[in-house]
Coordinates of C-alpha atoms in Angstrom, one line a residue:
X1 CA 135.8 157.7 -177.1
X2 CA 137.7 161.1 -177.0
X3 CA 140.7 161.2 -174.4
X4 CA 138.7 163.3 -172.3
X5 CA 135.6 161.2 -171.6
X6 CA 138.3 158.6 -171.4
X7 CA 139.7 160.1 -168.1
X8 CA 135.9 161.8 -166.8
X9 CA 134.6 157.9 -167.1
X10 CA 137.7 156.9 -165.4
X11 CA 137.7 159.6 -162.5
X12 CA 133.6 158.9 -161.8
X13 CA 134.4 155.5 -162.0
X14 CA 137.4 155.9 -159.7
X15 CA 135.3 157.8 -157.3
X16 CA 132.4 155.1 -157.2
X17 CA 134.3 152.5 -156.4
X18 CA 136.2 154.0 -153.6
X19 CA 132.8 155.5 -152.1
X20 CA 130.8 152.1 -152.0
X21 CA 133.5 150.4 -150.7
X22 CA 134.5 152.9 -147.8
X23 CA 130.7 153.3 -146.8
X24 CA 128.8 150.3 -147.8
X25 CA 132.1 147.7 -148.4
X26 CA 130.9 144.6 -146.5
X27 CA 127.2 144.7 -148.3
X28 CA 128.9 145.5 -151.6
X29 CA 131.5 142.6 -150.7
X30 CA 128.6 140.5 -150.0
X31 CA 126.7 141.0 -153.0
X32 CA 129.8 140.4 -155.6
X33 CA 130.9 136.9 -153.9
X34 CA 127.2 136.3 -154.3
X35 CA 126.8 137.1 -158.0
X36 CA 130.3 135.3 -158.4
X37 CA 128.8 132.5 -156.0
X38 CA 132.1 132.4 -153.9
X39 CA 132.6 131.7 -150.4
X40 CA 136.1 131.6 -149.9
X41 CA 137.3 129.2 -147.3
X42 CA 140.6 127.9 -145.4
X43 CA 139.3 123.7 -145.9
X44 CA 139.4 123.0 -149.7
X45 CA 136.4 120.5 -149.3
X46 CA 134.7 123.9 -148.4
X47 CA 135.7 126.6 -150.9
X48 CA 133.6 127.1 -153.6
X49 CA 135.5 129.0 -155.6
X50 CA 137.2 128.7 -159.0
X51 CA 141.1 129.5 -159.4
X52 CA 139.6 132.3 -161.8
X53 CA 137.4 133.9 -158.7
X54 CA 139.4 133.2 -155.9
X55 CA 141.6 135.7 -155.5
X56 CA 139.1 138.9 -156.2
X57 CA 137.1 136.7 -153.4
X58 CA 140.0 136.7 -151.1
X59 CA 140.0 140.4 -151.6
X60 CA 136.3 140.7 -150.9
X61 CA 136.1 138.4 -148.2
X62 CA 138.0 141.0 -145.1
X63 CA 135.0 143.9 -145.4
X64 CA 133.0 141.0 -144.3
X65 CA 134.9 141.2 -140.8
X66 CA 135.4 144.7 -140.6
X67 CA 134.4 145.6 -137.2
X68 CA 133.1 149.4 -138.6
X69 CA 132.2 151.8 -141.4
X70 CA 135.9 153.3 -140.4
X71 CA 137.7 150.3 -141.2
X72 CA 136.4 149.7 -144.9
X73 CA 139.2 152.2 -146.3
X74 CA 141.6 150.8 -144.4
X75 CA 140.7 147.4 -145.7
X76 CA 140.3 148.9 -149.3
X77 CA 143.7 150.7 -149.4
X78 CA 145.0 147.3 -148.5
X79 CA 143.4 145.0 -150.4
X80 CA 143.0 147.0 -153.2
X81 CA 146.6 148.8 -153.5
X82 CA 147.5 147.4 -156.7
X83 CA 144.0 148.2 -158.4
X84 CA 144.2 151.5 -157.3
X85 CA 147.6 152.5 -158.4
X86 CA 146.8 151.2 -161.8
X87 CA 143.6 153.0 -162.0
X88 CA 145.4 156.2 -161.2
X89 CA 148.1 155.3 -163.6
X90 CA 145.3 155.7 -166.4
X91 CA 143.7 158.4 -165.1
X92 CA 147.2 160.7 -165.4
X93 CA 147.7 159.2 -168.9
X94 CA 144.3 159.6 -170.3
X95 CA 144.5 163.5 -168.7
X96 CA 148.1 163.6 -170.6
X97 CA 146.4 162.6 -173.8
X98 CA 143.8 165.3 -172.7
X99 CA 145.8 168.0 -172.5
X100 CA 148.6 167.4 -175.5
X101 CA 146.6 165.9 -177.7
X102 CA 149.3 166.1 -180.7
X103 CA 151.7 164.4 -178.4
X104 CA 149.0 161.7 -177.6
X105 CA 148.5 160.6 -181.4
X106 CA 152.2 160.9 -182.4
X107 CA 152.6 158.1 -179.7
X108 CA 149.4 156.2 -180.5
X109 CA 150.3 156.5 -184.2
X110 CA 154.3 155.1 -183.5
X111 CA 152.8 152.2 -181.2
X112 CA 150.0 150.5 -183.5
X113 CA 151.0 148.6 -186.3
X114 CA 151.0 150.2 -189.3
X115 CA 149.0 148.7 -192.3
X116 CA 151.8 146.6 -195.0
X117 CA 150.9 144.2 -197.5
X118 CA 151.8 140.8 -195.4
X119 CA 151.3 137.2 -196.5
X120 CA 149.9 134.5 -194.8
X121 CA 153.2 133.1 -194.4
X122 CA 154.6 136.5 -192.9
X123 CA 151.9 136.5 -190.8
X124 CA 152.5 132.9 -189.8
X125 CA 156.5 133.5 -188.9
X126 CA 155.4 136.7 -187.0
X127 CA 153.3 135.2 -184.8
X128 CA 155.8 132.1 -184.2
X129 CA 158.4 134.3 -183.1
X130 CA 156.4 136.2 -180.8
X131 CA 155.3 132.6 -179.5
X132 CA 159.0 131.7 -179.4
X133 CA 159.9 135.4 -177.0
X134 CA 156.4 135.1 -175.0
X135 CA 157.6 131.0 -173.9
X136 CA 161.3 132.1 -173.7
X137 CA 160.7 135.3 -170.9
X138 CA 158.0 133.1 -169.2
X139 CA 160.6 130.5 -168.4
X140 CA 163.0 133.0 -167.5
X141 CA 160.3 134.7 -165.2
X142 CA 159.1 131.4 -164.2
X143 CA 162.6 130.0 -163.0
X144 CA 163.4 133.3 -161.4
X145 CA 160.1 133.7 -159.2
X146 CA 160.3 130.1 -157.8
X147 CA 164.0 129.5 -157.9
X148 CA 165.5 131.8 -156.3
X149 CA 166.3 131.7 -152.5
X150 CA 163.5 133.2 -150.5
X151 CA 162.2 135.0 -153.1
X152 CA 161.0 131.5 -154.1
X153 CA 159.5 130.8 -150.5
X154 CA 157.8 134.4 -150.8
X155 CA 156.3 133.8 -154.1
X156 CA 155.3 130.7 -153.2
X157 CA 152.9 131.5 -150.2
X158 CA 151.3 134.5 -152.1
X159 CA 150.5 131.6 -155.0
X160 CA 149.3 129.7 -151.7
X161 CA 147.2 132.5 -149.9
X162 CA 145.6 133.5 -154.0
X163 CA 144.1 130.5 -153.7
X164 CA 142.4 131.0 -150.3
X165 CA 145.4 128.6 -148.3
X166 CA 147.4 130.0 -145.5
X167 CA 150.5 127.9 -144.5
X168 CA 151.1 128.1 -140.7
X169 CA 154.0 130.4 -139.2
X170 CA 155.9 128.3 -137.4
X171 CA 154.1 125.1 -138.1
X172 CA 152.7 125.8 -142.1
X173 CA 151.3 121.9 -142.8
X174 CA 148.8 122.6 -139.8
X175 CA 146.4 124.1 -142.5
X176 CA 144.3 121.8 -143.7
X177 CA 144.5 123.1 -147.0
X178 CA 148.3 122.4 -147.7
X179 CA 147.1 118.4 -147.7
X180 CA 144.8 118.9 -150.5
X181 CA 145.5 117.3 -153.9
X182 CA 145.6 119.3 -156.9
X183 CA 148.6 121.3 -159.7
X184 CA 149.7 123.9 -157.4
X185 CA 149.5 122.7 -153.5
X186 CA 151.9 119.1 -153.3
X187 CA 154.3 121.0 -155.5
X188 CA 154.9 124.1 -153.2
X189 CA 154.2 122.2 -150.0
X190 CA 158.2 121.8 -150.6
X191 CA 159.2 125.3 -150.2
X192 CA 157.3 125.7 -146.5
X193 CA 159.7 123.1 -145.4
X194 CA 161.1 124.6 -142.1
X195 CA 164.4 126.4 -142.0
X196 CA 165.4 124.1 -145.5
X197 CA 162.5 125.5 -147.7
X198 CA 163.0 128.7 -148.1
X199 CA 167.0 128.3 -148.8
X200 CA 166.4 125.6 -151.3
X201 CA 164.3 127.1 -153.7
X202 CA 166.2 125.6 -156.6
X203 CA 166.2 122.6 -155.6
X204 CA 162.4 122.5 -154.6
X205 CA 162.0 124.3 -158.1
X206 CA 163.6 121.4 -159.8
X207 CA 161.9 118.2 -157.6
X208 CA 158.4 119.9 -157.7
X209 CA 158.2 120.9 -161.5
X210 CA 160.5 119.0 -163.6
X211 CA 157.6 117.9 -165.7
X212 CA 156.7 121.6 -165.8
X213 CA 160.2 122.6 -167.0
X214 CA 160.8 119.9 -169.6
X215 CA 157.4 120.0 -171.3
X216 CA 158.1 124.3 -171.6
X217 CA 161.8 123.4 -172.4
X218 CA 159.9 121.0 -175.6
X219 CA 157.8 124.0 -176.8
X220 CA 160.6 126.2 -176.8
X221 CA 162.6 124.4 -178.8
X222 CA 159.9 123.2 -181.3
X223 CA 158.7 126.5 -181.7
X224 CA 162.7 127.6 -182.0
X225 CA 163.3 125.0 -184.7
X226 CA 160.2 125.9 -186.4
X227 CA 161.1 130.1 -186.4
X228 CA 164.2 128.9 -187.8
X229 CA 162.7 126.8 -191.0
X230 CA 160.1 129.5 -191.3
X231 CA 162.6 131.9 -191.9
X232 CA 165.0 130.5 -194.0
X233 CA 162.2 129.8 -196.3
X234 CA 161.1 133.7 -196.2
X235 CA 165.3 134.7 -197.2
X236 CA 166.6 132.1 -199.1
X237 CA 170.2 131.6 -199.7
X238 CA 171.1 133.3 -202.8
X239 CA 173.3 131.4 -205.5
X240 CA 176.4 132.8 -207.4
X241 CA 175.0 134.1 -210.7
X242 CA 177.2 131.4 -213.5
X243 CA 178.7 134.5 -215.1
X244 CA 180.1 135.8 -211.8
X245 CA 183.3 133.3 -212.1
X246 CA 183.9 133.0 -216.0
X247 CA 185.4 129.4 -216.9
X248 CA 189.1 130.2 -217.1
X249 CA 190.2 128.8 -220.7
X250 CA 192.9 126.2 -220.3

């Protein structure tokens, strides 16, 4: 596909999905949670959704109580920000690759790998390391998103609300979903403590996921410790050649 039926299937595609769901949004809304067979609900015993489906549900689920055909943009522009903005994103590169289409390949060509004679065992250490960086920033990213003082709380309740739960304002274990059992709700359940859970992030990052932290912590370091042997195998140590340091004659 050339760059510009790139950005013509992008813009059409664009344009479809902002004119089905600004005229027809709740039937469109209602035949996608249909197909996905997803009824998001506030009770967990009632959802029927997956942790994969739930949040495009979630999303889906407002045109359903739109009051009028003039609130489906508003409600699409909303729900769909993010979507959007990266579907524009694309649409301004692929008509940049459009338009300066030398540019375009010099960058394509610098970005993709470039074909070298590699060995198994190259291949091997390569992909370690990257394993090694990917764990590394996701603990760093992990740590900073829940541990940090009300960015923690914030973070938290969008994690909450993705999954079709909405804590309570001023009272947040009067959902019923916060008492359900499962990975994600009894370890945030900490950070909606009043006036303490939002503060304490680190704290609550610590109580509610040490298992989390210690079994990333393992992986990190075996896949550390396992970068390191693969590499000193690759490079070697190299040994004094004997006539470097001639045997002085007594």
């Amino acid at each position: 596909m050339t760059a510009r039926q790139l950005f013509k299937t992008l813009q059409w595609g664009l344009i479809l999905f902002c004119l089905v769901f600004s005229i027809v949004g709740g039937v469109a809304a209602e035949r996608v949670l249909d197909v996905l067979q997803c009824q998001p609900h506030a009770d967990p015993a009632l959802r029927s959704c997956s942790w994969l489906t739930n949040p495009i549900a979630v999303r889906l689920t407002p045109f359903l109580s739109a009051g009028s055909i003039v609130d489906y943009p508003f409600v699409l522009l909303t729900h769909f920000w993010g979507l959007l903005l990266v579907w524009g994103l694309a649409l301004v590169a692929a008509r940049w690759a459009d338009r300066h289409p030398a540019a375009a390949a010099a960058l394509l060509q610098q970005w993709l790998p470039r074909r070298i004679n590699a060995t198994q065992a190259d291949v091997l250490r390569w992909s370690v390391t990257g394993t090694f960086w990917l764990l590394l920033a996701g603990f760093i990213v992990f740590c900073l998103a829940l541990g940090v003082p009300i960015v923690g709380n914030q973070n938290a309740r969008a994690i909450m609300e993705s999954l079709g739960c909405s804590p309570g304002t001023f009272d947040p274990f009067s959902s019923p979903c916060m008492k359900a059992p499962g990975f994600w709700t009894p370890r945030l359940s900490l950070y909606f403590i009043p006036l303490a859970g939002p503060l304490l992030a680190p704290v609550w990052l610590v109580m509610g996921f040490w298992d989390v932290l210690l079994g990333w912590l393992a992986l990190i370091g075996a896949t550390f410790a396992l970068k390191s042997h693969l590499s000193q195998r690759a490079n070697p140590p190299s040994r004094p050649h004997p006539s470097a340091h001639p045997m002085r004659r007594p």
